[in-house]
Coordinates of C-alpha atoms and ligand atoms in Angstrom, one line a residue:
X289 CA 4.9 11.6 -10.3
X290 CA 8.0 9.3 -10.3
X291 CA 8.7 8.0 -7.3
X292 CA 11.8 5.4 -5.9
X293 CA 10.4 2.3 -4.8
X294 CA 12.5 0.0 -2.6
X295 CA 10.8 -2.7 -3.8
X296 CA 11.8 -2.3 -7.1
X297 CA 14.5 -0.1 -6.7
X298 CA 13.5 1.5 -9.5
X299 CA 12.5 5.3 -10.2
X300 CA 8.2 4.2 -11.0
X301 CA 5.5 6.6 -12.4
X302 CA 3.1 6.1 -9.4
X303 CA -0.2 4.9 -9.9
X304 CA -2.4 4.1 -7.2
X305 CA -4.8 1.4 -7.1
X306 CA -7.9 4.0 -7.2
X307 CA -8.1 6.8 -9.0
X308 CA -9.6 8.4 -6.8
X309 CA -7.3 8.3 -3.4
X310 CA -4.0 7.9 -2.5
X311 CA -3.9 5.2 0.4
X312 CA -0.4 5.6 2.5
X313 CA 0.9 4.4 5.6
X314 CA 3.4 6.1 8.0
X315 CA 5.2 4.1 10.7
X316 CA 4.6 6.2 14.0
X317 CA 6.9 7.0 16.7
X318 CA 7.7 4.7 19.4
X319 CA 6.4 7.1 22.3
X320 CA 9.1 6.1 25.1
X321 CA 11.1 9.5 24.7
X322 CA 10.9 12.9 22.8
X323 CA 11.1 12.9 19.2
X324 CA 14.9 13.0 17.8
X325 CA 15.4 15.7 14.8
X326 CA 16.4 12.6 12.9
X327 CA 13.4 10.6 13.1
X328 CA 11.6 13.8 12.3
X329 CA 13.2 14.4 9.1
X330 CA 11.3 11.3 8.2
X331 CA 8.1 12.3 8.7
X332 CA 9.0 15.9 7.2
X333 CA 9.9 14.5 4.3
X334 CA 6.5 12.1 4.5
X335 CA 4.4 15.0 4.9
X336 CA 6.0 17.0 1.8
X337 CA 5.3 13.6 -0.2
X338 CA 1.8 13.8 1.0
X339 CA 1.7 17.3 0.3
X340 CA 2.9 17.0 -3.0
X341 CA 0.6 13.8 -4.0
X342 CA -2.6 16.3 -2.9
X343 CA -1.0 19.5 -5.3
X344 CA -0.1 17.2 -8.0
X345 CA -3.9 16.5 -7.5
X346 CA -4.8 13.3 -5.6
X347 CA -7.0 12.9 -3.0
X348 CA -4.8 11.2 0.2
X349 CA -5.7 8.9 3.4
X350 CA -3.3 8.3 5.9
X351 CA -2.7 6.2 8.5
X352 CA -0.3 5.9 11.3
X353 CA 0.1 3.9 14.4
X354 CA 1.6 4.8 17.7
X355 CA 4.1 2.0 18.9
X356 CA 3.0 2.1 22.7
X357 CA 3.2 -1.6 23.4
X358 CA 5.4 -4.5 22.3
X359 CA 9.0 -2.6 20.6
X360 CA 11.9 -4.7 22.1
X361 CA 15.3 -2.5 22.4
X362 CA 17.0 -4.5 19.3
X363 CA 14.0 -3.6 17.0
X364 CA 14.2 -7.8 16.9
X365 CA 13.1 -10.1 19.6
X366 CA 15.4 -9.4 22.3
X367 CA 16.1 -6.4 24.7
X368 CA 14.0 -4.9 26.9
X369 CA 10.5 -3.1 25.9
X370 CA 11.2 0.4 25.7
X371 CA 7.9 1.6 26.9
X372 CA 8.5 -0.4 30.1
X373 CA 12.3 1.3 29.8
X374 CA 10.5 4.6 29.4
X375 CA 8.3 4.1 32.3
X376 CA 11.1 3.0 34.7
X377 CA 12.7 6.2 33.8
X378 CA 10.4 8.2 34.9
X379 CA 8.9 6.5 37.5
X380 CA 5.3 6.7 35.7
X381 CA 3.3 3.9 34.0
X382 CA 3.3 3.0 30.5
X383 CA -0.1 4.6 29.4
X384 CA 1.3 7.8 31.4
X385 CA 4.2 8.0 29.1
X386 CA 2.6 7.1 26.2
X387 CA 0.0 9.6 26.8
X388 CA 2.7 12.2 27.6
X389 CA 5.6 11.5 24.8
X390 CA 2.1 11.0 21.9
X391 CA 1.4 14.9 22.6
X392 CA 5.1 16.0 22.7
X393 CA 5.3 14.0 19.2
X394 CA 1.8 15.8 17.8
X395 CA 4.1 19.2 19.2
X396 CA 7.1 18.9 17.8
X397 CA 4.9 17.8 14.3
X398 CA 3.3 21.2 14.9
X399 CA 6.0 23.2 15.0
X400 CA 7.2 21.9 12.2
X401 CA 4.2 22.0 10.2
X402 CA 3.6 18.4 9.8
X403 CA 0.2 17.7 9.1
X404 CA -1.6 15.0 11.2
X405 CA -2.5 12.2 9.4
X406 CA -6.2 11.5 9.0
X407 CA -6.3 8.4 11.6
X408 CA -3.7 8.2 13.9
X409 CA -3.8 4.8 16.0
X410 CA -2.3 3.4 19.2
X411 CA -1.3 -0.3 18.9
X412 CA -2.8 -0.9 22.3
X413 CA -6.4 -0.4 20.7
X414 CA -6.3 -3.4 18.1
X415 CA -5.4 -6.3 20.1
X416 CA -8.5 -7.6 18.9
X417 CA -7.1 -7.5 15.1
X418 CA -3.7 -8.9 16.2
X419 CA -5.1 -12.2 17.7
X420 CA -7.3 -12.1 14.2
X421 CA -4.5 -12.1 12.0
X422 CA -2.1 -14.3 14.2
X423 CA -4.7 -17.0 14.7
X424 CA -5.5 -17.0 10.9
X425 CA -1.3 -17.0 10.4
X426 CA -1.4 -20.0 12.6
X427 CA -4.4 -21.7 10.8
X428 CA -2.8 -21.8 7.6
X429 CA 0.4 -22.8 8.4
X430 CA 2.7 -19.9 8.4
X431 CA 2.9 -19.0 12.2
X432 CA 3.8 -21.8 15.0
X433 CA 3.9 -22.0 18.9
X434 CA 7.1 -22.7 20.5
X435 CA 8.2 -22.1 24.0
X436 CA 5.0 -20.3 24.7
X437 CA 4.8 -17.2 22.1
X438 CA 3.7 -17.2 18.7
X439 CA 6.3 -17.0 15.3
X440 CA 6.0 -16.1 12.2
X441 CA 7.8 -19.0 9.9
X442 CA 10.0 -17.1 7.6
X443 CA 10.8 -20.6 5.9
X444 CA 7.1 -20.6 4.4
X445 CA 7.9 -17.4 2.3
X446 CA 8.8 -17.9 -1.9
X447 CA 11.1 -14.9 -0.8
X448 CA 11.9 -13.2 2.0
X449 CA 14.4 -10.3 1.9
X450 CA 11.9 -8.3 -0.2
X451 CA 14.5 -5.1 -0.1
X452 CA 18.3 -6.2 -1.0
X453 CA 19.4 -3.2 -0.7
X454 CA 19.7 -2.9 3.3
X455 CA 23.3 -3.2 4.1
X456 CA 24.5 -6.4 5.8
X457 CA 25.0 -4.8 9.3
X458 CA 21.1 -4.1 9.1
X459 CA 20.9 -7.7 8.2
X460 CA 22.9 -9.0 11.6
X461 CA 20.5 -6.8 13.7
X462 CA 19.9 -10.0 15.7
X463 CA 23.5 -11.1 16.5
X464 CA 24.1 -7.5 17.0
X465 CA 22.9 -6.7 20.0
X466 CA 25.1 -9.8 21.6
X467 CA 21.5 -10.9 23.2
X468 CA 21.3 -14.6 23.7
X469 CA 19.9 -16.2 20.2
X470 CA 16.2 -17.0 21.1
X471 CA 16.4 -20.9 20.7
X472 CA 12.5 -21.4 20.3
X473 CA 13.3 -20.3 16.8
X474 CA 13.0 -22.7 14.3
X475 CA 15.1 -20.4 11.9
X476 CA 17.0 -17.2 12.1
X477 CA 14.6 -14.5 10.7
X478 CA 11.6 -16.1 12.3
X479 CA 10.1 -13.6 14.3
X480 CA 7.4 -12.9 17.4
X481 CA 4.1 -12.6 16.6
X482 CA 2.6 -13.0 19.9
X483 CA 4.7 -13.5 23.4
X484 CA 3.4 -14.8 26.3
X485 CA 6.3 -16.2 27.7
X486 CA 8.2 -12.6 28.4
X487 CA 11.3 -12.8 30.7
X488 CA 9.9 -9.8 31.5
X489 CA 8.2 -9.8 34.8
X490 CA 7.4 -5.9 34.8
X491 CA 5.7 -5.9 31.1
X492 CA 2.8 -3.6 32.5
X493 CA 0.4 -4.6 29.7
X494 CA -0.8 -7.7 29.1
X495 CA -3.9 -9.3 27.3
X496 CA -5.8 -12.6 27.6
X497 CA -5.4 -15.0 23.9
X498 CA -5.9 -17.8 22.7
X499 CA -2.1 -18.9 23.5
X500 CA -1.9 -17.2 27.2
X501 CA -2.0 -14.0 28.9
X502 CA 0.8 -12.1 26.9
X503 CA 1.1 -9.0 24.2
X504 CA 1.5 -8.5 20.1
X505 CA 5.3 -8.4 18.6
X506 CA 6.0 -4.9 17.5
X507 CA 5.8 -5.5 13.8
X508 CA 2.3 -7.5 13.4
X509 CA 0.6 -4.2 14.7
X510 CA 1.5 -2.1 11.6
X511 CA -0.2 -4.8 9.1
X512 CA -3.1 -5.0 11.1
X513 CA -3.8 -1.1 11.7
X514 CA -3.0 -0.5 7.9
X515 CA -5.3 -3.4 6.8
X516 CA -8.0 -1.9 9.5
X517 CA -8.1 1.0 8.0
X518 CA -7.1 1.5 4.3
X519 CA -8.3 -2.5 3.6
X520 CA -6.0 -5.0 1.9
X521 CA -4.2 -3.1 -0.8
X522 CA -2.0 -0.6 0.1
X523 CA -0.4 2.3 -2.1
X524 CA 2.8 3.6 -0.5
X525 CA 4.2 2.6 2.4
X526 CA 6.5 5.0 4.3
X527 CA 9.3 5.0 7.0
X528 CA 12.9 5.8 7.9
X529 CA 15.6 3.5 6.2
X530 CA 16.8 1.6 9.3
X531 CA 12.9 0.0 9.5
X532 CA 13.0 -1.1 5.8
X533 CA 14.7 -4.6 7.8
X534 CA 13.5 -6.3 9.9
X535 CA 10.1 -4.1 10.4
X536 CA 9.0 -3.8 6.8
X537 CA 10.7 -7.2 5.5
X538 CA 8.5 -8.3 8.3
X539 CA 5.1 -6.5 7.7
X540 CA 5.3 -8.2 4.0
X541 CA 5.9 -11.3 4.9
X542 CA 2.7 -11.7 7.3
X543 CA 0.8 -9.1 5.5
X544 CA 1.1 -10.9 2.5
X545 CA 0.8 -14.7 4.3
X546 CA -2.8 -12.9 6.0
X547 CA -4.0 -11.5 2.8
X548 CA -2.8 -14.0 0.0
X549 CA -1.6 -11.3 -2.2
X550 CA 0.5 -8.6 -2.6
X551 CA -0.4 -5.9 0.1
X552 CA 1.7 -2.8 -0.8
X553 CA 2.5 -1.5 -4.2
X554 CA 5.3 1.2 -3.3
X555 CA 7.9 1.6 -0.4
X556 CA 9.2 5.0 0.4
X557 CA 11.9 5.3 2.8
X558 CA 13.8 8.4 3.6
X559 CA 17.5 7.8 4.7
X560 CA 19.4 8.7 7.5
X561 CA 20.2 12.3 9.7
X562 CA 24.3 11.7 10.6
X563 CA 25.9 13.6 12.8
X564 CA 30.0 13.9 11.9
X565 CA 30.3 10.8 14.5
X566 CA 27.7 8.7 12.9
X567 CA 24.1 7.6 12.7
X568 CA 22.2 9.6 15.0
X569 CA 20.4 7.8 17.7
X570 CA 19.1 8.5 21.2
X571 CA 22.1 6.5 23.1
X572 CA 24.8 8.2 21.9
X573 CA 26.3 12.2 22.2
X574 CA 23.9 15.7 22.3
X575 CA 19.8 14.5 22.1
X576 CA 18.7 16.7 19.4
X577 CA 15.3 17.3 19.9
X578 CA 13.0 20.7 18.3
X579 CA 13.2 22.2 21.5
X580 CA 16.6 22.2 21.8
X581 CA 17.2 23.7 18.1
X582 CA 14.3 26.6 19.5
X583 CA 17.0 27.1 22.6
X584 CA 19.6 27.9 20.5
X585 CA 17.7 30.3 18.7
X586 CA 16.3 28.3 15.3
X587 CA 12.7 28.7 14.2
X588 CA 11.6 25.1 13.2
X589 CA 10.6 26.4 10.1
X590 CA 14.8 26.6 9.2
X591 CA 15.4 22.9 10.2
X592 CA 12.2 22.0 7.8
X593 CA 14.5 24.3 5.3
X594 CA 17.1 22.2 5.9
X595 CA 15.8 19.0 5.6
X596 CA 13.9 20.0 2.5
X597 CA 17.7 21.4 0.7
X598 CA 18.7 18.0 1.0
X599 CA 16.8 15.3 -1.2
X600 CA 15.1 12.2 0.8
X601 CA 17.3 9.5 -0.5
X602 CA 20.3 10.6 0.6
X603 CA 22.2 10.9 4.3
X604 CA 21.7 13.9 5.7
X605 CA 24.8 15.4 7.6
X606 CA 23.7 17.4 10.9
X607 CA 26.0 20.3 12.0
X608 CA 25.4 23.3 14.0
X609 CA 27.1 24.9 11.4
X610 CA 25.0 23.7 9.0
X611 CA 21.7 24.2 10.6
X612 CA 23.7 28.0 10.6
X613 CA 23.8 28.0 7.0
X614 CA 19.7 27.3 6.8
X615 CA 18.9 30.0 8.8
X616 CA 20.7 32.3 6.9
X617 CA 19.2 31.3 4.0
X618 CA 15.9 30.9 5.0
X619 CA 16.3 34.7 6.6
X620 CA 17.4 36.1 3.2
X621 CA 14.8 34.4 1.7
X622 CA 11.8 36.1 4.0
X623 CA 13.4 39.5 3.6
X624 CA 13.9 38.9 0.0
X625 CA 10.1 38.4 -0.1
X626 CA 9.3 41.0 2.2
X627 CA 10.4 43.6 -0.5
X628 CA 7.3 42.2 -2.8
X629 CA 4.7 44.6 -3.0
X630 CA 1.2 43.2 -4.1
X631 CA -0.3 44.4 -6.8
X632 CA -2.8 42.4 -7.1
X633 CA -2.0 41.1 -10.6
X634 CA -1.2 37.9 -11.8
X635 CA 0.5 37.5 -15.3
X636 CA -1.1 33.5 -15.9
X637 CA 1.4 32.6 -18.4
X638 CA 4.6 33.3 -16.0
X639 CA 3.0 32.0 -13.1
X640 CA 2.1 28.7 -15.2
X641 CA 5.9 28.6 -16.2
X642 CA 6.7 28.8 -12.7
X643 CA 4.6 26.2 -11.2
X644 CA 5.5 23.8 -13.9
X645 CA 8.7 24.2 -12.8
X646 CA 7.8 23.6 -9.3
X647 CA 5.8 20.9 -10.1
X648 CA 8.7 18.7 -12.6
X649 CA 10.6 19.2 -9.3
X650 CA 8.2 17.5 -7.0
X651 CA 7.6 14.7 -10.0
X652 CA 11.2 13.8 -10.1
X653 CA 11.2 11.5 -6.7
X654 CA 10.1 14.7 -4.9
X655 CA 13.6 16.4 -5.5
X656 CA 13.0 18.9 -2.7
X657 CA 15.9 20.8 -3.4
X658 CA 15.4 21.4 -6.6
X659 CA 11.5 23.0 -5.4
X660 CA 13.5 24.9 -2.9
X661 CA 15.9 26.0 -6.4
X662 CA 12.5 26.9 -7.9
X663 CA 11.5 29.4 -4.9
X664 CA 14.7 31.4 -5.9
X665 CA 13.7 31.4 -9.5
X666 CA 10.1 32.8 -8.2
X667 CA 12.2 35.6 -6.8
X668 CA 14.6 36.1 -9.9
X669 CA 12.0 36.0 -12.6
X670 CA 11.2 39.0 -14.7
X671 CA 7.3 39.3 -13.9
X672 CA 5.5 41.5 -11.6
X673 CA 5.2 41.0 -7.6
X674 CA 1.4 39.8 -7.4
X675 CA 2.8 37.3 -9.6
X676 CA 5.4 36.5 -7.7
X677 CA 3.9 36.1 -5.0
X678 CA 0.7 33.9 -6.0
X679 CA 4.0 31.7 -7.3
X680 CA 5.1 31.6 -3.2
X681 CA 1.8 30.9 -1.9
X682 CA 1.2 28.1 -4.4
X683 CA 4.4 26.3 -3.7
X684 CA 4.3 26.8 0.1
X685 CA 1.0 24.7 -0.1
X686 CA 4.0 21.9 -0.7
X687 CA 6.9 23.2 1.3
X688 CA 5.1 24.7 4.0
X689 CA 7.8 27.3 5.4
X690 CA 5.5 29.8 5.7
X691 CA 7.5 31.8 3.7
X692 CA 4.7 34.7 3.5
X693 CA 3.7 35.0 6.9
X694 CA 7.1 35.3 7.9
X695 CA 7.8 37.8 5.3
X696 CA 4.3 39.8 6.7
X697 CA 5.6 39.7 10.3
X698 CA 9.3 41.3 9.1
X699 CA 7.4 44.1 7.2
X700 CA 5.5 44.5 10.4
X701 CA 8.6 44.7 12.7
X702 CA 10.7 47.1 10.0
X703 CA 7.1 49.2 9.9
X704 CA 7.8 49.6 13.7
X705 CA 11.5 50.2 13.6
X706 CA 10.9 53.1 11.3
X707 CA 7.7 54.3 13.5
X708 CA 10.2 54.1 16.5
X709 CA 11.2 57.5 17.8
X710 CA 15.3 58.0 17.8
X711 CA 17.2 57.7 20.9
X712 CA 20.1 58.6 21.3
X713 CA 21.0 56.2 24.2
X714 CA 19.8 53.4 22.8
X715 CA 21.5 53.8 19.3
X716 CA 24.6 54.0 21.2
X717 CA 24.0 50.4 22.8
X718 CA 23.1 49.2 19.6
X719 CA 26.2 50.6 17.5
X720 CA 28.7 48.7 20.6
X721 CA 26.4 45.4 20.0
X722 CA 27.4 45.8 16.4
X723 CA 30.9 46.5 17.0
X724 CA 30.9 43.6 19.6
X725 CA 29.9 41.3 17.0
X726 CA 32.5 42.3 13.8
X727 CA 35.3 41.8 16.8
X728 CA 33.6 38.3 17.4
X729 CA 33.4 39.2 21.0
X730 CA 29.8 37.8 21.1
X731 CA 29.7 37.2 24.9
X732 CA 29.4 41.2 25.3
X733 CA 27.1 41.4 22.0
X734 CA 24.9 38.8 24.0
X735 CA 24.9 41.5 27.7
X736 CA 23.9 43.9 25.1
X737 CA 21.4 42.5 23.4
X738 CA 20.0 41.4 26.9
X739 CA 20.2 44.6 28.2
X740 CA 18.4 46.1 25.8
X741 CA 15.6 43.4 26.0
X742 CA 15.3 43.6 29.9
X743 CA 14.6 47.6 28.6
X744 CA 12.0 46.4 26.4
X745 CA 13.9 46.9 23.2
X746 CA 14.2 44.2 20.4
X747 CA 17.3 44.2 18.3
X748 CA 16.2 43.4 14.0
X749 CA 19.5 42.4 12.2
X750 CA 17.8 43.3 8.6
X751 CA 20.0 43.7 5.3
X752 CA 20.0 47.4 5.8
X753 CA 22.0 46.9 9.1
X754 CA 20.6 46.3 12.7
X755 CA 17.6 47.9 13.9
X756 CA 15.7 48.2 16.7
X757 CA 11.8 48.6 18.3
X758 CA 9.8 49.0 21.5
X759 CA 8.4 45.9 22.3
Ligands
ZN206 ZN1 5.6 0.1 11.2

């Protein structure tokens, strides 16, 4: 498999370390809030790499942490903690959120059929590791105590902006924020380590060390939970673009100081979700979270449609009208397949061609849109059903849209709409909902359609025309 590293930036033919298994790290979630669809994309398109790495044959450990101590507001040194932030809120304490916003996270990954990593870690449980790699950091010279907390000494590093390609307003993250420049610094990048002296007063969690009651930076717990559990090389690291600096520059630099070598081999980020004003974020317009898409009426498994259209390297625009486009082509897609009858019989030689194809997709930087190009072809090629769909079942494995199950439950709703006696009365309703909707007057198409659900009667637009069951 090629695969972009940001280290390199260069397209590589990954190899990992050992034959045998693929070890990768995921930066978690930050569990102050719900999930944004943004920051999901990330770990869609992290769990189709893993995904992929498995069917291209590898064996795969991963690891991810859970930021629930320690993540300052400017993803630097300054603003406040936004677990304390999140706690405030909601007038609970920091363990209760975590606890709470963790199983909304493991949720929405659900949903969107995300597979949970093998070990999934809060950072609250390896303090013991962080004073480890600190006081080690500190011992040999690349970590120092000033004003009370503990920094990492960026002027100790051969090289420290590992990844050049971060644009230079990442790079001002710092000055950004228009926070007061932390003066124990000895030099701009420097970074915390370990703070005791936290001008916080409310920072609810707090450990006893070796430098003063205080807690870890946010960045020195993803070395140490990576190094805990997949050891001290490391095959692929993943995370959104806006962590690449400072939070991966970062990891390196006192991964690498720790270890005395080179820690991680490969770097894959996944870019931006936009929205037509900008980056999305949490702060700013409509909070786009799954549950909000379900509101409106979209199955998660269309916004995983949409992510995977789009390949991970580039931004990703968000639109309603957009996300309208997915589902329309993820519903043609389902009743496409639902027309497949099994025979039984699979033709090996056009199911190899097929998966080969499937499979150069995935090896070219997991080009996700192109496997998604390769579904259509399953459905376009000139073989017989059971074919096609042992082709469907193979790739979903990858994608995981449950394309067949969805397909299953349509048949099973069309079997019911023809079982369904005819009435007259209920036609009728159905015929004005139709009407309602070619004159675009979709509030009364909506009084329909409840009406007819408060009657027990579920409305199927299908490609033959709408239809309708008993519930
Ligand atoms: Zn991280």
């Amino acid at each position: 498999m090629y695969l972009y590293n940001s280290l390199t930036h260069k397209k590589e033919l990954f190899k990992p370390n050992c034959p045998d298994v693929v070890k990768m790290y995921t930066c978690g979630p930050t569990v102050y809030h719900y999930a944004h669809i943004g920051n999901l994309r990330t770990y869609i398109m992290e769990d189709v790499l893993e995904k992929a790495l498995r069917y291209t044959g590898y064996n795969v450990k991963r690891v991810m942490n859970i930021t629930d101590v320690g993540h300052l507001a400017s993803d630097a040194d300054t603003g406040e903690d936004k677990m304390v932030k999140g706690a405030k809120r909601e007038n609970k304490t920091v363990m209760q959120i975590a606890q709470f916003y963790t199983d909304a996270f493991f949720e929405d990954c659900r949903k969107l059929n995300i597979k949970r990593p093998e070990v999934v870690e809060p950072a609250t449980n390896c303090i013991d590791n962080y004073i480890g790699m600190v006081s080690r950091l500190i011992e040999n010279g690349k970590a120092y105590i000033a004003g009370g907390n503990v920094y990492f000494d960026t002027s100790k590093l051969g090289q420290y902006y590992v990844f050049n390609d971060h644009d230079e307003e990442d790079l001002a993250v710092g000055v950004r924020e228009g926070v007061e420049e932390d003066k124990n610094k000895k030099n701009r990048n420097d970074f915390v380590l370990w703070f005791t002296k936290s001008k916080f007063e409310d920072q609810a969690l707090k450990w006893d060390s070796p430098w003063g009651v205080g807690y870890p930076g946010w960045h020195i717990e993803c070395s140490c939970i990576s190094i805990k559990h997949l050891g001290a090389d490391l095959d692929i690291h993943c995370g959104g673009i806006d962590n690449a600096f400072p939070h991966h520059t970062n990891e390196i630099a006192q991964s690498e100081s720790f270890l005395g070598h080179k820690w991680c081999n490969y770097w894959f980020h996944v870019h931006h979700l936009n929205t037509d004003t900008g980056k999305m974020s949490k702060s700013k317009g409509e909070f786009l979270t799954v549950s909000l898409l379900e509101e409106k009426g979209f199955d998660p498994m269309v916004y995983r449609l949409f992510c995977l259209q789009s390949h991970y390297r580039r931004n990703l625009v968000f639109s309603w009208e957009n996300l309208e486009n997915a589902k329309i082509a993820y519903e043609k897609l389902v009743s496409k397949i639902a027309t497949l009858q099994d025979d039984g019989v699979v033709d090996e030689a056009a199911f190899n061609a097929l998966k080969e194809r499937f499979t150069n997709a995935l090896n070219a930087d997991l080009n996700t849109s192109l496997a998604v190009t390769a579904v259509y072809d399953v459905l376009k090629a000139k073989t017989n059903d059971g074919t096609k769909l042992a082709a469907l079942k193979d790739f979903d494995s990858v994608m995981c849209l449950n394309l067949l199950q969805a397909a299953q439950s349509l048949r099973q709703k069309q079997k019911q709409v023809e079982e369904s006696s005819a009435d007259p009365e209920i036609d009728a309703l159905v015929l004005a909902r139709t009407e309602a909707k070619k004159a675009k007057n979709f509030a009364k198409a909506d009084a329909i359609r409840d009406e007819l659900k408060a009657r027990g009667i579920e409305i199927i637009d299908t490609p033959q025309g709408t239809k309708w069951r008993k519930v």
